[in-house]
Amino acid sequence: MDLSTARAVVSGRASGLGYASAKRVIDAGGHAVLLDVNGEQGEASAASLGERAKFIQTDVSNEEAVRAAIEAAKEFMGGISLAVNCAGVATAGRALGREGPWPAENFERVIRINLVGTFIVTKEAAAVMQLNEPNDKGERGVVIGTASIAAFEGQIGQAAYSASKGGVMSMMLPLAREFAQFGIRVNTIAPGIFKTPMMAGMPEDVQASLGRQVPFPPRLGEPEEYADTVAFIYGNTMVNGETIRVDGAIRMQPK
């Protein structure tokens, strides 16, 4: 698949990993639609990307809202060939905290946004992709989910987040197998500790300390490096049903 003709739907904050991915598509010559609940940030991000970008305020956990957004994205771009799922929350809490057991509704919210939201965007985008004319390799589209190294080495307090990201990783292979008949590839990226808006809110010394925990390079990951992986997956037909860790070889400790 050629990124210069990509018609991408990117969910998640309209900043950080999602924005970097959309910018990569736009810089290559493609089109991108940003989906996010943050209207102000989303409008600003789309405006900075130019006329081939559009923002649609969307709650990815709401099936009807996503369906409407995907339809609007299809109309704007003339179709969809790439979906990148970056929407998510990282709410943490000990199952047995100082104030008692963690409320199940907190756990369910994380699962609803991170896992169910990824599924909703994926299946709605794939429903549009299956109608594309295949390229000379038989491809009609690519879906990318965002897991996390927490899917492998979740820390204390990350039960909900790890479960949601483990679910994102686990559902990709059966989806890749199901969508193979349509020429749609499905993959997952599992980032390590990256410079995201959430991380940017932490003190500089805390960010530096986290970066030093990475074996090499000993720093936080750049959103552009996530976007590099998106571009690699999109362009390599043989990469399918795979989870790629992008983490500098870090393996997280219990806490």
PDB file of N, CA and C in Angstrom, residues 75-109:
ATOM      1  N   GLU A  75     -17.033   9.999   3.061  1.00  0.00           N
ATOM      2  CA  GLU A  75     -17.503  11.033   2.137  1.00  0.00           C
ATOM      3  C   GLU A  75     -16.418  12.078   1.886  1.00  0.00           C
ATOM      4  N   PHE A  76     -15.703  12.456   2.924  1.00  0.00           N
ATOM      5  CA  PHE A  76     -14.665  13.479   2.796  1.00  0.00           C
ATOM      6  C   PHE A  76     -13.494  12.998   1.942  1.00  0.00           C
ATOM      7  N   MET A  77     -13.081  11.751   2.151  1.00  0.00           N
ATOM      8  CA  MET A  77     -11.880  11.245   1.485  1.00  0.00           C
ATOM      9  C   MET A  77     -12.173  10.398   0.254  1.00  0.00           C
ATOM     10  N   GLY A  78     -13.431  10.071   0.042  1.00  0.00           N
ATOM     11  CA  GLY A  78     -13.752   9.196  -1.076  1.00  0.00           C
ATOM     12  C   GLY A  78     -13.471   7.747  -0.780  1.00  0.00           C
ATOM     13  N   GLY A  79     -13.415   7.395   0.497  1.00  0.00           N
ATOM     14  CA  GLY A  79     -13.140   6.023   0.914  1.00  0.00           C
ATOM     15  C   GLY A  79     -12.210   6.000   2.107  1.00  0.00           C
ATOM     16  N   ILE A  80     -11.901   4.802   2.580  1.00  0.00           N
ATOM     17  CA  ILE A  80     -10.974   4.612   3.704  1.00  0.00           C
ATOM     18  C   ILE A  80     -10.069   3.435   3.377  1.00  0.00           C
ATOM     19  N   SER A  81      -8.773   3.613   3.530  1.00  0.00           N
ATOM     20  CA  SER A  81      -7.833   2.516   3.277  1.00  0.00           C
ATOM     21  C   SER A  81      -6.951   2.218   4.490  1.00  0.00           C
ATOM     22  N   LEU A  82      -6.994   3.081   5.508  1.00  0.00           N
ATOM     23  CA  LEU A  82      -6.166   2.902   6.698  1.00  0.00           C
ATOM     24  C   LEU A  82      -6.935   3.384   7.925  1.00  0.00           C
ATOM     25  N   ALA A  83      -6.920   2.571   8.982  1.00  0.00           N
ATOM     26  CA  ALA A  83      -7.490   2.978  10.265  1.00  0.00           C
ATOM     27  C   ALA A  83      -6.439   2.759  11.340  1.00  0.00           C
ATOM     28  N   VAL A  84      -6.130   3.818  12.077  1.00  0.00           N
ATOM     29  CA  VAL A  84      -5.139   3.739  13.154  1.00  0.00           C
ATOM     30  C   VAL A  84      -5.844   4.068  14.463  1.00  0.00           C
ATOM     31  N   ASN A  85      -5.874   3.108  15.364  1.00  0.00           N
ATOM     32  CA  ASN A  85      -6.558   3.259  16.647  1.00  0.00           C
ATOM     33  C   ASN A  85      -5.586   3.717  17.733  1.00  0.00           C
ATOM     34  N   CYS A  86      -5.676   4.982  18.104  1.00  0.00           N
ATOM     35  CA  CYS A  86      -4.825   5.516  19.174  1.00  0.00           C
ATOM     36  C   CYS A  86      -5.627   6.019  20.365  1.00  0.00           C
ATOM     37  N   ALA A  87      -6.940   5.995  20.294  1.00  0.00           N
ATOM     38  CA  ALA A  87      -7.764   6.500  21.389  1.00  0.00           C
ATOM     39  C   ALA A  87      -7.631   5.587  22.606  1.00  0.00           C
ATOM     40  N   GLY A  88      -7.503   6.201  23.767  1.00  0.00           N
ATOM     41  CA  GLY A  88      -7.406   5.389  24.973  1.00  0.00           C
ATOM     42  C   GLY A  88      -7.215   6.217  26.229  1.00  0.00           C
ATOM     43  N   VAL A  89      -7.449   5.576  27.361  1.00  0.00           N
ATOM     44  CA  VAL A  89      -7.212   6.190  28.662  1.00  0.00           C
ATOM     45  C   VAL A  89      -6.315   5.259  29.464  1.00  0.00           C
ATOM     46  N   ALA A  90      -5.578   5.837  30.397  1.00  0.00           N
ATOM     47  CA  ALA A  90      -4.633   5.048  31.198  1.00  0.00           C
ATOM     48  C   ALA A  90      -4.957   5.142  32.682  1.00  0.00           C
ATOM     49  N   THR A  91      -6.245   5.158  33.002  1.00  0.00           N
ATOM     50  CA  THR A  91      -6.668   5.247  34.398  1.00  0.00           C
ATOM     51  C   THR A  91      -6.112   4.084  35.200  1.00  0.00           C
ATOM     52  N   ALA A  92      -5.452   4.399  36.305  1.00  0.00           N
ATOM     53  CA  ALA A  92      -4.825   3.372  37.131  1.00  0.00           C
ATOM     54  C   ALA A  92      -5.465   3.329  38.514  1.00  0.00           C
ATOM     55  N   GLY A  93      -5.376   2.191  39.146  1.00  0.00           N
ATOM     56  CA  GLY A  93      -5.903   2.040  40.503  1.00  0.00           C
ATOM     57  C   GLY A  93      -5.661   0.640  41.010  1.00  0.00           C
ATOM     58  N   ARG A  94      -5.236   0.540  42.254  1.00  0.00           N
ATOM     59  CA  ARG A  94      -5.039  -0.781  42.852  1.00  0.00           C
ATOM     60  C   ARG A  94      -6.385  -1.458  43.084  1.00  0.00           C
ATOM     61  N   ALA A  95      -6.449  -2.734  42.805  1.00  0.00           N
ATOM     62  CA  ALA A  95      -7.684  -3.479  43.030  1.00  0.00           C
ATOM     63  C   ALA A  95      -8.090  -3.411  44.495  1.00  0.00           C
ATOM     64  N   LEU A  96      -7.091  -3.401  45.373  1.00  0.00           N
ATOM     65  CA  LEU A  96      -7.331  -3.250  46.808  1.00  0.00           C
ATOM     66  C   LEU A  96      -6.584  -2.011  47.282  1.00  0.00           C
ATOM     67  N   GLY A  97      -7.203  -0.865  47.112  1.00  0.00           N
ATOM     68  CA  GLY A  97      -6.565   0.396  47.457  1.00  0.00           C
ATOM     69  C   GLY A  97      -6.816   0.814  48.889  1.00  0.00           C
ATOM     70  N   ARG A  98      -6.265   1.960  49.253  1.00  0.00           N
ATOM     71  CA  ARG A  98      -6.405   2.464  50.613  1.00  0.00           C
ATOM     72  C   ARG A  98      -7.848   2.782  50.963  1.00  0.00           C
ATOM     73  N   GLU A  99      -8.641   3.120  49.959  1.00  0.00           N
ATOM     74  CA  GLU A  99     -10.044   3.448  50.197  1.00  0.00           C
ATOM     75  C   GLU A  99     -10.971   2.266  49.927  1.00  0.00           C
ATOM     76  N   GLY A 100     -10.383   1.085  49.840  1.00  0.00           N
ATOM     77  CA  GLY A 100     -11.171  -0.118  49.607  1.00  0.00           C
ATOM     78  C   GLY A 100     -11.008  -0.638  48.190  1.00  0.00           C
ATOM     79  N   PRO A 101     -11.738  -1.693  47.836  1.00  0.00           N
ATOM     80  CA  PRO A 101     -11.639  -2.262  46.495  1.00  0.00           C
ATOM     81  C   PRO A 101     -12.004  -1.240  45.421  1.00  0.00           C
ATOM     82  N   TRP A 102     -11.281  -1.291  44.318  1.00  0.00           N
ATOM     83  CA  TRP A 102     -11.485  -0.349  43.205  1.00  0.00           C
ATOM     84  C   TRP A 102     -12.852  -0.600  42.581  1.00  0.00           C
ATOM     85  N   PRO A 103     -13.646   0.437  42.335  1.00  0.00           N
ATOM     86  CA  PRO A 103     -14.973   0.242  41.739  1.00  0.00           C
ATOM     87  C   PRO A 103     -14.901  -0.408  40.353  1.00  0.00           C
ATOM     88  N   ALA A 104     -15.773  -1.363  40.126  1.00  0.00           N
ATOM     89  CA  ALA A 104     -15.787  -2.065  38.839  1.00  0.00           C
ATOM     90  C   ALA A 104     -16.103  -1.109  37.694  1.00  0.00           C
ATOM     91  N   GLU A 105     -16.854  -0.033  37.976  1.00  0.00           N
ATOM     92  CA  GLU A 105     -17.193   0.901  36.912  1.00  0.00           C
ATOM     93  C   GLU A 105     -15.945   1.581  36.361  1.00  0.00           C
ATOM     94  N   ASN A 106     -14.920   1.771  37.185  1.00  0.00           N
ATOM     95  CA  ASN A 106     -13.659   2.337  36.701  1.00  0.00           C
ATOM     96  C   ASN A 106     -12.968   1.363  35.744  1.00  0.00           C
ATOM     97  N   PHE A 107     -12.990   0.086  36.123  1.00  0.00           N
ATOM     98  CA  PHE A 107     -12.405  -0.959  35.272  1.00  0.00           C
ATOM     99  C   PHE A 107     -13.157  -1.023  33.942  1.00  0.00           C
ATOM    100  N   GLU A 108     -14.467  -1.021  34.022  1.00  0.00           N
ATOM    101  CA  GLU A 108     -15.289  -1.137  32.821  1.00  0.00           C
ATOM    102  C   GLU A 108     -15.089   0.044  31.874  1.00  0.00           C
ATOM    103  N   ARG A 109     -14.889   1.245  32.422  1.00  0.00           N
ATOM    104  CA  ARG A 109     -14.683   2.425  31.573  1.00  0.00           C
ATOM    105  C   ARG A 109     -13.415   2.281  30.736  1.00  0.00           C
TER     106      ARG A 109
END
